[in-house]
């Protein structure tokens, strides 16, 4: 009897040990069983980089980081002595070209016209005398009173006087009529070119005052006042908080048939209370090859691409800022 009791006690101990081991195994299996995958992303927004076309020195900033600004507000003032020097140079060239154009348009002065007329009259008188002399010499030559040489000299003198008179008359007519049409067109073209060069230089004046392209918050200021700013170098970032979305990087085997236009529910830990918001998927695209998840040979799985998924909130979420974590709680 005593022996039977010992056997029963031993059997009960073994059963209890088996139950304990089984319980521990089940507890460990439950503890190490992977839970549901968490799809985590973050909020992003449209950023505008404020930069200028004109290099110069930053005179002052008119907004601070964190400040909310409106479209058209002046944010940065740049000082550029080089641009002001170019404008002064272009102004001087414009004035000189316009003066030359006016001079050509008016033609010669009255004194110049009168002087040209006097020279023409003198040449005309010389031509008349030479013509009479040649006439007398011609009659004498025909009567064989003078030699052929004398006759040729008189003829040459008459031709020379006639040419001088024609040249003097031409100079007078040029003084009366002013510059040639080609000269006038050239002067007008130079004046117009100088005017356009000045307008181009002056157009860069507005680039010394950089404005905000949209309503938003100033999220970054790169240089300090007094530092040099290169052409096209970013000076400030304005973030449009009304154009905000969520970005998720999801492995393709976790997409679960998700398509653009589908709606998801997201939770934003930074806003607390476990509340969820609705967002609509509007963009899906495969990431670069470096984001591909590689399967191991003995896992029996496959290489899975990573997709970038973007979803825009269906309504404005108060307090949402770029960089806040967003967790997908459900997909519809």
GROMACS .gro file of C-alpha atoms in nm, residues 66-204:
model
  139
   66UNK     CA    1   0.881   8.039  -3.623
   67UNK     CA    2   0.709   8.358  -3.737
   68UNK     CA    3   0.401   8.322  -3.959
   69UNK     CA    4   0.423   8.533  -4.275
   70UNK     CA    5   0.189   8.608  -4.563
   71UNK     CA    6   0.242   8.592  -4.936
   72UNK     CA    7   0.414   8.910  -5.058
   73UNK     CA    8   0.565   9.004  -4.721
   74UNK     CA    9   0.923   9.132  -4.750
   75UNK     CA   10   1.152   8.890  -4.566
   76UNK     CA   11   1.510   8.983  -4.661
   77UNK     CA   12   1.679   9.308  -4.770
   78UNK     CA   13   2.005   9.279  -4.969
   79UNK     CA   14   2.254   9.558  -5.033
   80UNK     CA   15   2.441   9.544  -5.366
   81UNK     CA   16   2.679   9.835  -5.444
   82UNK     CA   17   2.775   9.659  -5.768
   83UNK     CA   18   2.417   9.674  -5.896
   84UNK     CA   19   2.384  10.041  -5.810
   85UNK     CA   20   2.710  10.111  -5.995
   86UNK     CA   21   2.579   9.927  -6.302
   87UNK     CA   22   2.260  10.132  -6.293
   88UNK     CA   23   2.460  10.456  -6.274
   89UNK     CA   24   2.676  10.342  -6.567
   90UNK     CA   25   2.371  10.243  -6.773
   91UNK     CA   26   2.208  10.580  -6.695
   92UNK     CA   27   2.514  10.769  -6.819
   93UNK     CA   28   2.525  10.566  -7.141
   94UNK     CA   29   2.153  10.623  -7.195
   95UNK     CA   30   2.191  11.000  -7.153
   96UNK     CA   31   2.487  11.012  -7.394
   97UNK     CA   32   2.301  10.808  -7.656
   98UNK     CA   33   1.992  11.026  -7.630
   99UNK     CA   34   2.204  11.342  -7.668
  100UNK     CA   35   2.369  11.202  -7.980
  101UNK     CA   36   2.031  11.104  -8.118
  102UNK     CA   37   1.896  11.457  -8.064
  103UNK     CA   38   2.204  11.604  -8.231
  104UNK     CA   39   2.161  11.386  -8.538
  105UNK     CA   40   1.790  11.463  -8.552
  106UNK     CA   41   1.842  11.838  -8.548
  107UNK     CA   42   2.113  11.833  -8.815
  108UNK     CA   43   2.382  12.101  -8.852
  109UNK     CA   44   2.367  12.433  -8.667
  110UNK     CA   45   2.258  12.748  -8.848
  111UNK     CA   46   2.614  12.883  -8.848
  112UNK     CA   47   2.738  12.569  -9.020
  113UNK     CA   48   2.464  12.597  -9.284
  114UNK     CA   49   2.556  12.963  -9.352
  115UNK     CA   50   2.926  12.882  -9.380
  116UNK     CA   51   2.853  12.599  -9.624
  117UNK     CA   52   2.638  12.833  -9.832
  118UNK     CA   53   2.918  13.092  -9.852
  119UNK     CA   54   3.168  12.831  -9.966
  120UNK     CA   55   2.923  12.716 -10.233
  121UNK     CA   56   2.875  13.071 -10.358
  122UNK     CA   57   3.251  13.125 -10.373
  123UNK     CA   58   3.293  12.803 -10.568
  124UNK     CA   59   3.009  12.904 -10.801
  125UNK     CA   60   3.178  13.238 -10.869
  126UNK     CA   61   3.505  13.060 -10.940
  127UNK     CA   62   3.325  12.826 -11.179
  128UNK     CA   63   3.169  13.119 -11.362
  129UNK     CA   64   3.508  13.289 -11.408
  130UNK     CA   65   3.668  12.964 -11.522
  131UNK     CA   66   3.384  12.909 -11.768
  132UNK     CA   67   3.427  13.255 -11.924
  133UNK     CA   68   3.804  13.212 -11.942
  134UNK     CA   69   3.765  12.878 -12.112
  135UNK     CA   70   3.521  13.032 -12.363
  136UNK     CA   71   3.772  13.300 -12.460
  137UNK     CA   72   4.055  13.052 -12.483
  138UNK     CA   73   3.844  12.827 -12.702
  139UNK     CA   74   3.778  13.109 -12.955
  140UNK     CA   75   4.144  13.210 -12.955
  141UNK     CA   76   4.247  12.848 -13.008
  142UNK     CA   77   4.007  12.815 -13.298
  143UNK     CA   78   4.163  13.129 -13.450
  144UNK     CA   79   4.506  12.971 -13.390
  145UNK     CA   80   4.614  13.260 -13.172
  146UNK     CA   81   4.712  13.041 -12.870
  147UNK     CA   82   4.877  12.705 -12.846
  148UNK     CA   83   4.705  12.379 -12.767
  149UNK     CA   84   4.875  12.376 -12.426
  150UNK     CA   85   4.709  12.703 -12.326
  151UNK     CA   86   4.377  12.569 -12.444
  152UNK     CA   87   4.420  12.248 -12.241
  153UNK     CA   88   4.514  12.444 -11.929
  154UNK     CA   89   4.200  12.655 -11.958
  155UNK     CA   90   3.985  12.346 -12.011
  156UNK     CA   91   4.139  12.175 -11.708
  157UNK     CA   92   4.087  12.485 -11.491
  158UNK     CA   93   3.722  12.500 -11.591
  159UNK     CA   94   3.667  12.133 -11.506
  160UNK     CA   95   3.835  12.175 -11.169
  161UNK     CA   96   3.630  12.481 -11.083
  162UNK     CA   97   3.313  12.298 -11.186
  163UNK     CA   98   3.400  12.002 -10.960
  164UNK     CA   99   3.479  12.229 -10.665
  165UNK     CA  100   3.146  12.406 -10.707
  166UNK     CA  101   2.958  12.074 -10.719
  167UNK     CA  102   3.133  11.957 -10.402
  168UNK     CA  103   3.057  12.284 -10.219
  169UNK     CA  104   2.693  12.260 -10.322
  170UNK     CA  105   2.677  11.901 -10.194
  171UNK     CA  106   2.819  12.006  -9.857
  172UNK     CA  107   2.564  12.284  -9.833
  173UNK     CA  108   2.274  12.051  -9.911
  174UNK     CA  109   2.400  11.800  -9.652
  175UNK     CA  110   2.412  12.073  -9.389
  176UNK     CA  111   2.057  12.178  -9.477
  177UNK     CA  112   1.914  11.824  -9.487
  178UNK     CA  113   2.100  11.700  -9.180
  179UNK     CA  114   2.241  11.347  -9.133
  180UNK     CA  115   2.171  11.065  -9.369
  181UNK     CA  116   1.882  10.827  -9.297
  182UNK     CA  117   2.127  10.551  -9.206
  183UNK     CA  118   2.296  10.775  -8.950
  184UNK     CA  119   1.960  10.865  -8.798
  185UNK     CA  120   1.854  10.501  -8.774
  186UNK     CA  121   2.187  10.408  -8.617
  187UNK     CA  122   2.159  10.685  -8.357
  188UNK     CA  123   1.801  10.584  -8.273
  189UNK     CA  124   1.900  10.218  -8.237
  190UNK     CA  125   2.189  10.305  -8.002
  191UNK     CA  126   1.960  10.523  -7.791
  192UNK     CA  127   1.702  10.245  -7.769
  193UNK     CA  128   1.969   9.990  -7.680
  194UNK     CA  129   2.099  10.211  -7.399
  195UNK     CA  130   1.743  10.258  -7.270
  196UNK     CA  131   1.679   9.883  -7.263
  197UNK     CA  132   2.011   9.821  -7.085
  198UNK     CA  133   1.907  10.067  -6.815
  199UNK     CA  134   1.566   9.901  -6.779
  200UNK     CA  135   1.732   9.562  -6.741
  201UNK     CA  136   1.963   9.692  -6.469
  202UNK     CA  137   1.676   9.862  -6.288
  203UNK     CA  138   1.466   9.544  -6.303
  204UNK     CA  139   1.713   9.380  -6.063
   0.00000   0.00000   0.00000
